[in-house]
């Protein structure tokens, strides 16, 4: 079982499916939320204004209808109370003693009452009454109640010299409708107190106050002229609302305890108040709000369904990619199976390229391992052969000494030193002093070989002997001078001096046949060196210089036909520690 190391932090893992669902929900619900907020603020203002304006307009229309009904009562009452002919007949009726004459006057008065009522359909019960009499109703167009008593009626207002009552039950004997009524004094001869009593049409109030005009449930409150009596026309309302409606706040619209109150103050002195519950008033807004919630839920479900479809479309290819990754561990050479989805197939095609490259790398590693084994064997052989050679030369050296062969002893001693330097195990980086010693041994060996036909001279400043250079750097140049640059009485010189402050000049000169500029240019290329038969010597020197010094070194060849050749190398002055051996 694996354990998490102390201090290590495991990054939080997020599911692609969860992220996809969250992004889709945000992408679908955020615009809806913004639109909902903007539209709610606008629609709330519009709907509130529209509903409020509609209620105010309907309330005003109802109030105007009630004012018109009261004006009709006022007009009709003036006909009965102020018209001289009717008043004169009423005076005659009250003073007349003869029954016949009285019946004629009664018939005339009834005709006039019926005529006025016929021409004014808004008028209901009409009666002349004389309070205090045994039978207070003198004339009427319809049967009146026996307990006719105006003093019990609720006072509404005093208007144009008449008293108005209501709303109250009709005084019609067989009716139960709610009406408004008026009482106006009729001034007749004598000491009689006579009044004309008029009621509104029995169905007028029902026609004025109707719910259809509002499109919602509305309660009406009617406040009398003095503000002391508030009548609830339809429905029931809390006492606090009824009491507040009777007060004169001066506001045409106000909100109180979950109710909207719309007021209309009539020039006649009374007030009409429409009361709407806040829940009813906001019913259209609530309807819009519920529709928005339904839309949001539908959008939420659609976003979830869409996320599921997208995830299903993504999950299958992802599984195939995962299967291909697992198959790679089992069978690297098996080709991948594509998903027919462009983006995933692009990933899989790159994965296939990676598999091909991995296969190539595995084959290359196998080849390198095989070559490495061969190189190890060759390395062992390269170590065994010089060792065997050294042992053999040492044997020859001791035999020469035992037999007194000094020249052979010298020759073998020099050869052992040269081989030890060239084939030894020391570092590839050596000092200039060590390089010079090896060159001297090599040149002495060559002079013995050529029977001292040429001279060899080394000039080196003491300050540069401790500087480090790649091993076997000068010997190939000296060898080329011997093989390709010397004639009779030849001479080879190696001059090593300081150059500037931090540079060293290495120069190999000979007095041989020399070269023309074309041959020098050809020699400076590796291909040219091989074509001229110089072997690996000069090419090796150039590669070593480029490897260890790069652009910091300078190699030049100065030569003319018949004047010899000078190879100059300028390199930075370094110690062994400056090299990465």
XYZ file of C-alpha atoms in Angstrom:
581
model
C 0.000 0.000 0.000
C 1.428 3.362 -1.037
C 1.760 6.149 1.498
C 1.880 9.864 0.975
C 5.137 11.379 2.125
C 4.923 14.038 4.832
C 4.687 17.493 3.335
C 3.548 16.216 -0.048
C 0.405 17.746 -1.514
C -2.103 15.847 -3.581
C -3.841 18.203 -6.023
C -7.632 18.292 -5.926
C -9.139 16.114 -8.621
C -12.088 17.516 -10.564
C -14.293 15.362 -12.715
C -14.643 16.469 -16.332
C -18.323 15.510 -16.159
C -18.903 17.728 -13.103
C -17.034 20.626 -14.685
C -18.981 20.208 -17.913
C -22.319 20.187 -16.084
C -21.376 23.261 -14.034
C -20.264 25.218 -17.107
C -23.394 24.292 -19.036
C -25.637 25.249 -16.134
C -23.849 28.563 -15.753
C -23.967 29.141 -19.516
C -27.705 28.473 -19.727
C -28.978 29.840 -16.411
C -26.857 32.990 -16.176
C -28.365 34.641 -19.293
C -31.826 33.538 -18.131
C -31.141 35.006 -14.684
C -29.963 38.315 -16.151
C -32.962 38.481 -18.499
C -35.249 37.534 -15.605
C -33.895 40.285 -13.339
C -34.072 42.925 -16.058
C -37.538 41.846 -17.216
C -38.794 41.531 -13.615
C -37.822 45.098 -12.781
C -39.426 46.318 -15.997
C -42.514 44.099 -15.870
C -43.082 44.788 -12.173
C -43.150 48.502 -12.866
C -45.293 48.065 -15.978
C -47.746 45.633 -14.403
C -47.984 47.601 -11.180
C -48.655 50.777 -13.105
C -51.102 49.080 -15.433
C -53.049 47.370 -12.664
C -53.046 50.479 -10.501
C -54.153 52.656 -13.401
C -56.865 50.153 -14.315
C -58.222 50.051 -10.774
C -58.126 53.851 -10.498
C -59.901 54.220 -13.833
C -62.596 51.678 -12.919
C -63.016 53.281 -9.508
C -63.442 56.687 -11.107
C -65.984 55.284 -13.543
C -67.991 53.783 -10.672
C -67.832 57.014 -8.715
C -69.006 59.012 -11.719
C -71.884 56.601 -12.159
C -72.814 57.066 -8.479
C -72.526 60.850 -8.815
C -74.780 60.699 -11.870
C -77.324 58.621 -9.958
C -77.308 61.166 -7.103
C -77.668 64.026 -9.596
C -80.661 62.222 -11.098
C -82.181 61.949 -7.635
C -81.472 65.632 -7.072
C -83.082 66.617 -10.382
C -86.163 64.456 -9.812
C -86.611 65.643 -6.231
C -86.547 69.249 -7.370
C -89.331 68.452 -9.864
C -91.479 67.085 -7.052
C -90.558 69.695 -4.450
C -90.166 72.892 -6.435
C -92.506 72.516 -9.415
C -95.321 75.001 -8.735
C -98.138 72.938 -10.189
C -97.307 69.804 -8.183
C -96.696 71.828 -5.002
C -100.000 73.656 -5.510
C -101.870 70.390 -5.988
C -100.224 68.939 -2.842
C -101.286 72.053 -0.883
C -104.833 71.711 -2.240
C -104.898 68.042 -1.345
C -103.887 68.721 2.207
C -106.456 71.550 2.632
C -109.357 69.983 0.683
C -112.170 68.519 2.749
C -114.400 67.085 0.042
C -113.656 63.454 -0.705
C -114.440 63.673 -4.383
C -112.295 66.692 -4.988
C -109.518 65.117 -2.971
C -109.627 61.958 -5.047
C -109.351 64.013 -8.245
C -106.282 65.812 -6.910
C -104.800 62.459 -5.787
C -105.279 61.019 -9.273
C -103.533 64.004 -10.831
C -100.614 63.798 -8.394
C -100.186 60.036 -9.031
C -100.129 60.676 -12.793
C -97.364 63.245 -12.368
C -95.353 60.890 -10.131
C -95.660 58.087 -12.677
C -94.703 60.443 -15.504
C -91.508 61.549 -13.766
C -90.576 57.978 -12.921
C -91.257 56.850 -16.459
C -88.993 59.518 -17.947
C -86.201 58.776 -15.435
C -85.355 55.047 -15.329
C -82.712 55.582 -12.575
C -85.468 56.423 -10.076
C -87.065 53.673 -8.013
C -89.480 54.151 -5.132
C -90.970 57.678 -5.022
C -93.183 58.896 -2.192
C -94.564 61.993 -0.500
C -94.293 61.503 3.217
C -95.544 63.395 6.225
C -93.579 62.388 9.335
C -95.565 62.146 12.543
C -98.801 61.105 10.854
C -100.522 57.817 11.436
C -99.841 56.950 7.827
C -96.767 58.970 6.861
C -96.820 57.881 3.191
C -99.288 60.045 1.253
C -98.438 59.238 -2.352
C -96.137 56.578 -3.828
C -95.509 54.856 -7.126
C -94.868 51.511 -5.384
C -95.966 49.911 -2.157
C -93.881 51.117 0.787
C -93.138 49.323 4.020
C -95.544 49.884 6.901
C -92.677 50.738 9.297
C -91.473 53.512 7.014
C -89.111 55.620 9.141
C -86.434 57.805 7.551
C -84.793 58.535 10.880
C -83.430 54.977 10.965
C -81.639 55.299 7.646
C -77.817 55.827 7.576
C -76.924 59.400 6.717
C -74.818 59.799 3.582
C -74.569 63.526 2.897
C -76.282 66.891 2.650
C -76.286 68.076 -0.945
C -78.133 70.886 -2.768
C -80.609 71.355 0.068
C -81.527 67.700 0.373
C -80.517 64.871 2.681
C -79.157 61.669 1.219
C -79.065 58.241 2.836
C -77.478 54.947 2.062
C -76.523 52.527 1.112
C -79.477 50.850 2.812
C -82.236 48.371 2.132
C -85.074 49.636 -0.033
C -88.343 50.813 1.520
C -90.187 48.992 -1.205
C -92.490 46.547 0.521
C -91.477 43.439 -1.419
C -87.862 44.346 -2.285
C -84.524 43.640 -0.583
C -82.107 45.534 -2.810
C -79.606 48.050 -1.521
C -80.329 51.608 -2.680
C -79.452 55.246 -2.123
C -82.270 57.591 -1.128
C -82.987 61.313 -0.905
C -85.331 63.371 1.198
C -86.215 66.965 0.263
C -88.705 69.240 2.000
C -91.785 70.313 0.018
C -93.012 73.692 1.102
C -96.819 73.616 1.031
C -99.482 75.941 2.465
C -100.369 75.570 6.063
C -98.424 74.063 8.912
C -97.865 70.698 7.308
C -94.299 69.166 7.115
C -94.180 67.427 3.778
C -91.150 65.718 2.162
C -90.477 64.020 -1.124
C -88.640 60.684 -0.747
C -86.787 59.133 -3.708
C -84.764 55.930 -4.067
C -82.399 54.846 -6.798
C -83.421 52.095 -9.156
C -83.440 48.737 -7.383
C -80.642 47.329 -9.639
C -78.590 50.510 -10.057
C -76.124 49.818 -7.250
C -75.462 46.310 -8.532
C -74.773 47.711 -11.995
C -72.403 50.360 -10.684
C -70.272 48.133 -8.444
C -69.373 45.042 -10.475
C -66.214 42.895 -10.308
C -66.015 42.409 -14.075
C -64.720 45.933 -14.530
C -61.546 45.101 -12.554
C -60.764 41.566 -13.653
C -59.994 40.700 -10.041
C -61.691 40.604 -6.647
C -62.150 44.157 -5.341
C -63.978 45.337 -2.218
C -65.710 48.725 -2.149
C -65.939 51.034 0.810
C -68.232 54.058 0.746
C -67.483 56.827 3.257
C -70.176 59.418 4.037
C -69.688 63.128 3.831
C -68.724 63.574 7.481
C -66.374 60.568 7.460
C -68.155 59.032 10.419
C -69.683 56.090 8.608
C -67.969 53.643 6.255
C -70.093 51.115 4.462
C -68.635 47.898 3.077
C -70.512 47.370 -0.152
C -69.261 43.880 -1.006
C -67.404 41.255 1.037
C -65.759 41.542 4.434
C -62.646 43.483 5.439
C -60.594 43.820 8.633
C -61.748 46.586 10.946
C -58.373 48.338 10.679
C -58.733 48.645 6.916
C -62.325 49.899 7.215
C -61.226 52.472 9.783
C -58.254 53.588 7.669
C -60.497 54.018 4.630
C -62.637 56.573 6.509
C -59.631 58.775 7.254
C -58.646 61.421 4.767
C -54.985 60.656 3.996
C -54.860 62.731 0.824
C -53.232 59.843 -1.037
C -55.066 58.362 -4.029
C -53.208 55.065 -3.440
C -51.541 53.514 -0.420
C -50.542 50.099 0.925
C -51.653 48.979 4.378
C -51.378 45.569 6.075
C -51.293 43.556 2.866
C -53.979 45.625 1.104
C -53.917 48.264 -1.623
C -56.312 51.175 -1.044
C -57.404 53.331 -4.001
C -59.420 56.456 -3.075
C -61.771 58.732 -4.984
C -63.065 61.881 -3.291
C -66.236 63.117 -4.929
C -66.968 66.836 -5.299
C -70.303 65.968 -3.645
C -68.373 65.280 -0.403
C -68.318 61.494 -0.110
C -65.454 59.063 -0.787
C -65.321 55.798 -2.652
C -62.485 53.406 -1.762
C -61.465 50.271 -3.696
C -59.601 47.717 -1.564
C -57.501 44.963 -3.212
C -55.520 42.284 -1.458
C -51.831 42.480 -2.196
C -51.757 38.854 -3.342
C -54.636 39.557 -5.745
C -53.035 42.803 -6.912
C -49.753 40.988 -7.670
C -51.419 37.921 -9.176
C -50.195 38.754 -12.697
C -46.679 39.371 -11.394
C -46.825 36.087 -9.468
C -48.077 34.364 -12.614
C -45.103 35.769 -14.538
C -42.781 34.737 -11.702
C -44.113 31.158 -11.700
C -43.677 31.008 -15.466
C -40.084 32.166 -15.085
C -39.479 29.485 -12.442
C -41.008 26.906 -14.776
C -38.810 28.187 -17.591
C -35.731 28.057 -15.333
C -36.524 24.476 -14.296
C -37.082 23.507 -17.919
C -33.798 25.173 -18.858
C -32.088 23.374 -15.969
C -33.414 20.020 -17.124
C -32.467 20.779 -20.716
C -28.949 21.842 -19.656
C -28.572 18.649 -17.650
C -29.806 16.562 -20.581
C -27.491 18.428 -22.944
C -24.560 17.901 -20.555
C -25.390 14.196 -20.443
C -25.444 14.001 -24.253
C -22.133 15.871 -24.545
C -20.552 13.762 -21.810
C -21.763 10.595 -23.514
C -20.247 11.860 -26.758
C -16.940 12.592 -25.005
C -16.799 9.643 -22.617
C -16.729 6.966 -25.344
C -13.700 8.439 -27.172
C -11.993 9.068 -23.831
C -12.401 5.395 -22.959
C -10.902 4.445 -26.330
C -7.931 6.744 -25.708
C -7.491 5.178 -22.266
C -7.712 1.683 -23.783
C -5.032 2.607 -26.333
C -2.750 3.830 -23.540
C -3.246 0.549 -21.650
C -2.708 -1.486 -24.832
C 0.574 0.323 -25.403
C 1.986 -1.276 -22.258
C 0.939 -4.708 -23.568
C 1.684 -4.356 -27.274
C 3.682 -1.372 -28.459
C 3.492 -2.286 -32.133
C -0.322 -2.613 -32.338
C -1.906 0.244 -34.363
C -4.405 2.507 -32.578
C -8.160 2.309 -33.243
C -9.666 5.702 -34.173
C -12.957 7.116 -32.780
C -14.333 8.986 -35.839
C -14.272 12.184 -33.747
C -11.888 14.684 -35.316
C -10.371 16.092 -32.104
C -9.844 12.700 -30.468
C -8.563 11.191 -33.705
C -6.036 14.037 -33.871
C -4.827 13.075 -30.372
C -4.749 9.402 -31.329
C -2.801 10.128 -34.528
C -0.210 11.974 -32.425
C -0.294 9.041 -30.007
C 0.358 6.695 -32.937
C 3.343 8.830 -33.967
C 4.590 8.671 -30.395
C 4.227 4.879 -30.429
C 6.200 4.722 -33.684
C 8.909 6.912 -32.194
C 8.955 4.808 -29.015
C 9.315 1.673 -31.147
C 12.188 3.261 -33.039
C 13.808 4.322 -29.765
C 13.415 0.828 -28.343
C 15.038 -0.637 -31.436
C 17.795 1.982 -31.220
C 18.333 1.149 -27.548
C 18.547 -2.531 -28.411
C 21.070 -1.812 -31.166
C 23.042 0.457 -28.845
C 23.087 -2.197 -26.151
C 24.396 -4.692 -28.664
C 27.018 -2.224 -29.877
C 27.864 -1.382 -26.282
C 28.628 -5.034 -25.622
C 30.831 -5.102 -28.708
C 32.568 -1.892 -27.619
C 33.189 -3.366 -24.179
C 34.883 -6.365 -25.781
C 36.902 -4.097 -28.093
C 37.855 -1.954 -25.121
C 39.114 -4.993 -23.271
C 41.049 -6.030 -26.340
C 42.469 -2.512 -26.716
C 43.667 -2.716 -23.127
C 45.049 -6.226 -23.504
C 46.952 -5.568 -26.774
C 49.038 -2.553 -25.503
C 49.722 -4.435 -22.293
C 50.941 -7.449 -24.249
C 52.938 -5.161 -26.521
C 54.564 -3.380 -23.581
C 55.520 -6.664 -21.958
C 57.001 -7.930 -25.219
C 59.023 -4.711 -25.756
C 60.284 -4.849 -22.182
C 61.477 -8.387 -22.831
C 63.308 -7.223 -26.005
C 64.750 -4.290 -24.032
C 66.224 -6.593 -21.327
C 67.586 -9.013 -23.886
C 69.303 -6.110 -25.683
C 70.847 -4.923 -22.477
C 72.039 -8.406 -21.550
C 73.649 -8.777 -24.973
C 75.169 -5.269 -24.910
C 72.980 -3.946 -27.811
C 72.805 -0.311 -26.655
C 71.250 1.085 -29.832
C 68.483 -1.514 -29.748
C 67.999 -0.783 -26.039
C 67.675 2.975 -26.780
C 65.321 2.402 -29.674
C 63.041 0.120 -27.661
C 63.108 2.495 -24.666
C 61.974 5.414 -26.859
C 59.315 3.252 -28.501
C 57.952 2.179 -25.084
C 57.701 5.828 -23.985
C 55.939 6.860 -27.187
C 53.505 3.928 -26.984
C 52.868 4.593 -23.314
C 51.976 8.219 -24.097
C 49.843 7.438 -27.153
C 48.138 4.275 -25.920
C 48.213 4.835 -22.165
C 45.294 5.309 -19.779
C 46.152 8.836 -18.657
C 43.691 11.699 -19.099
C 42.964 13.141 -22.559
C 44.023 16.532 -21.150
C 47.751 16.964 -20.501
C 50.160 19.827 -19.908
C 52.197 21.373 -22.700
C 55.338 20.117 -20.919
C 54.045 16.518 -21.129
C 53.102 17.016 -24.800
C 56.600 18.373 -25.576
C 58.314 15.436 -23.852
C 56.233 12.978 -25.887
C 57.060 14.855 -29.121
C 60.789 14.740 -28.332
C 60.637 10.974 -27.731
C 58.680 10.516 -30.962
C 61.054 12.732 -33.005
C 64.133 11.002 -31.560
C 62.628 7.675 -32.594
C 62.000 9.049 -36.110
C 65.539 10.435 -36.361
C 66.945 6.988 -35.504
C 64.669 5.541 -38.152
C 65.815 8.079 -40.791
C 69.491 7.873 -39.677
C 69.483 11.454 -38.400
C 68.805 12.993 -41.832
C 66.852 15.957 -40.356
C 67.093 18.248 -37.368
C 64.454 18.735 -34.715
C 64.244 21.644 -32.305
C 61.696 22.613 -29.589
C 61.467 26.123 -28.133
C 58.949 26.633 -25.287
C 58.595 29.421 -22.755
C 58.544 28.399 -19.106
C 55.231 30.226 -18.446
C 53.279 28.044 -20.872
C 54.620 24.604 -19.873
C 51.950 24.173 -17.152
C 49.067 25.116 -19.466
C 46.709 22.292 -20.454
C 45.967 21.073 -23.994
C 44.287 17.990 -25.481
C 46.682 15.038 -25.619
C 48.219 14.101 -28.975
C 47.642 17.653 -30.387
C 51.093 18.457 -31.864
C 52.415 15.012 -32.811
C 50.178 14.652 -35.951
C 51.463 18.031 -37.205
C 55.074 17.057 -36.584
C 54.448 13.721 -38.277
C 53.009 15.476 -41.348
C 56.091 17.727 -41.497
C 58.369 14.665 -41.515
C 56.416 12.641 -44.045
C 55.237 15.363 -46.438
C 57.366 18.445 -45.872
C 61.034 17.442 -45.578
C 63.736 16.974 -48.113
C 67.493 16.610 -47.672
C 68.933 18.539 -44.737
C 65.422 18.973 -43.387
C 64.540 20.806 -40.247
C 61.441 20.703 -38.034
C 60.809 23.281 -35.296
C 58.145 23.448 -32.592
C 57.801 26.904 -31.059
C 55.389 27.532 -28.150
C 55.039 31.045 -26.738
C 52.548 33.244 -24.918
C 50.244 35.253 -27.187
C 48.547 38.347 -25.791
C 47.522 37.961 -22.136
C 45.466 34.768 -21.957
C 46.390 32.994 -25.178
C 49.108 30.577 -26.337
C 50.692 30.311 -29.786
C 51.744 26.845 -30.986
C 53.740 26.745 -34.196
C 55.112 23.744 -36.183
C 57.534 24.751 -38.955
C 59.471 22.835 -41.588
C 61.714 23.782 -44.537
C 60.121 21.378 -46.980
C 58.624 21.813 -50.441
C 55.695 23.975 -49.250
C 52.186 24.314 -50.745
C 50.272 26.720 -52.971
C 47.154 28.606 -51.633
C 44.704 26.203 -53.308
C 46.273 23.217 -51.601
C 46.241 25.048 -48.259
C 42.501 25.802 -48.629
C 41.855 22.208 -49.584
C 43.907 20.972 -46.630
C 41.868 23.015 -44.128
C 38.823 20.912 -44.978
C 38.532 17.376 -43.593
C 37.785 15.965 -47.017
C 40.796 17.747 -48.464
C 43.069 16.309 -45.791
C 41.999 12.796 -46.629
C 42.399 13.384 -50.393
C 45.981 14.554 -49.895
C 46.815 11.357 -48.050
C 47.380 12.981 -44.701
C 45.388 10.245 -42.935
C 43.595 11.021 -39.750
C 46.339 13.288 -38.317
C 45.354 16.774 -39.481
C 41.621 15.950 -39.346
C 42.072 14.748 -35.752
C 43.807 18.002 -34.773
C 41.001 20.119 -36.270
C 38.269 18.095 -34.548
C 40.043 18.307 -31.159
C 40.455 22.076 -31.515
C 36.787 22.567 -32.440
C 35.609 20.287 -29.654
C 37.573 21.897 -26.822
C 37.911 25.497 -27.990
C 35.186 26.152 -30.553
C 35.296 29.714 -31.875
C 38.017 30.648 -29.369
C 40.796 28.997 -31.374
C 42.539 30.048 -34.602
C 44.335 27.659 -37.022
C 46.369 29.046 -39.893
C 48.753 27.551 -42.518
C 51.433 29.750 -44.030
C 53.306 28.177 -46.962
C 54.795 28.892 -50.347
C 56.208 26.404 -52.851
C 59.886 25.738 -52.046
C 59.825 27.760 -48.803
C 58.448 25.266 -46.293
C 55.267 25.320 -44.218
C 54.269 26.854 -40.867
C 51.135 25.647 -39.056
C 50.067 28.143 -36.318
C 47.505 27.485 -33.627
C 46.275 30.141 -31.190
C 44.289 28.798 -28.233
C 43.089 30.206 -24.843
C 45.342 29.543 -21.887
C 43.614 27.029 -19.612
C 44.445 24.739 -16.746
C 43.337 21.114 -16.417
C 40.529 22.187 -14.060
C 39.041 24.360 -16.823
C 38.372 21.295 -18.996
C 35.493 18.860 -18.587
C 37.495 15.719 -19.284
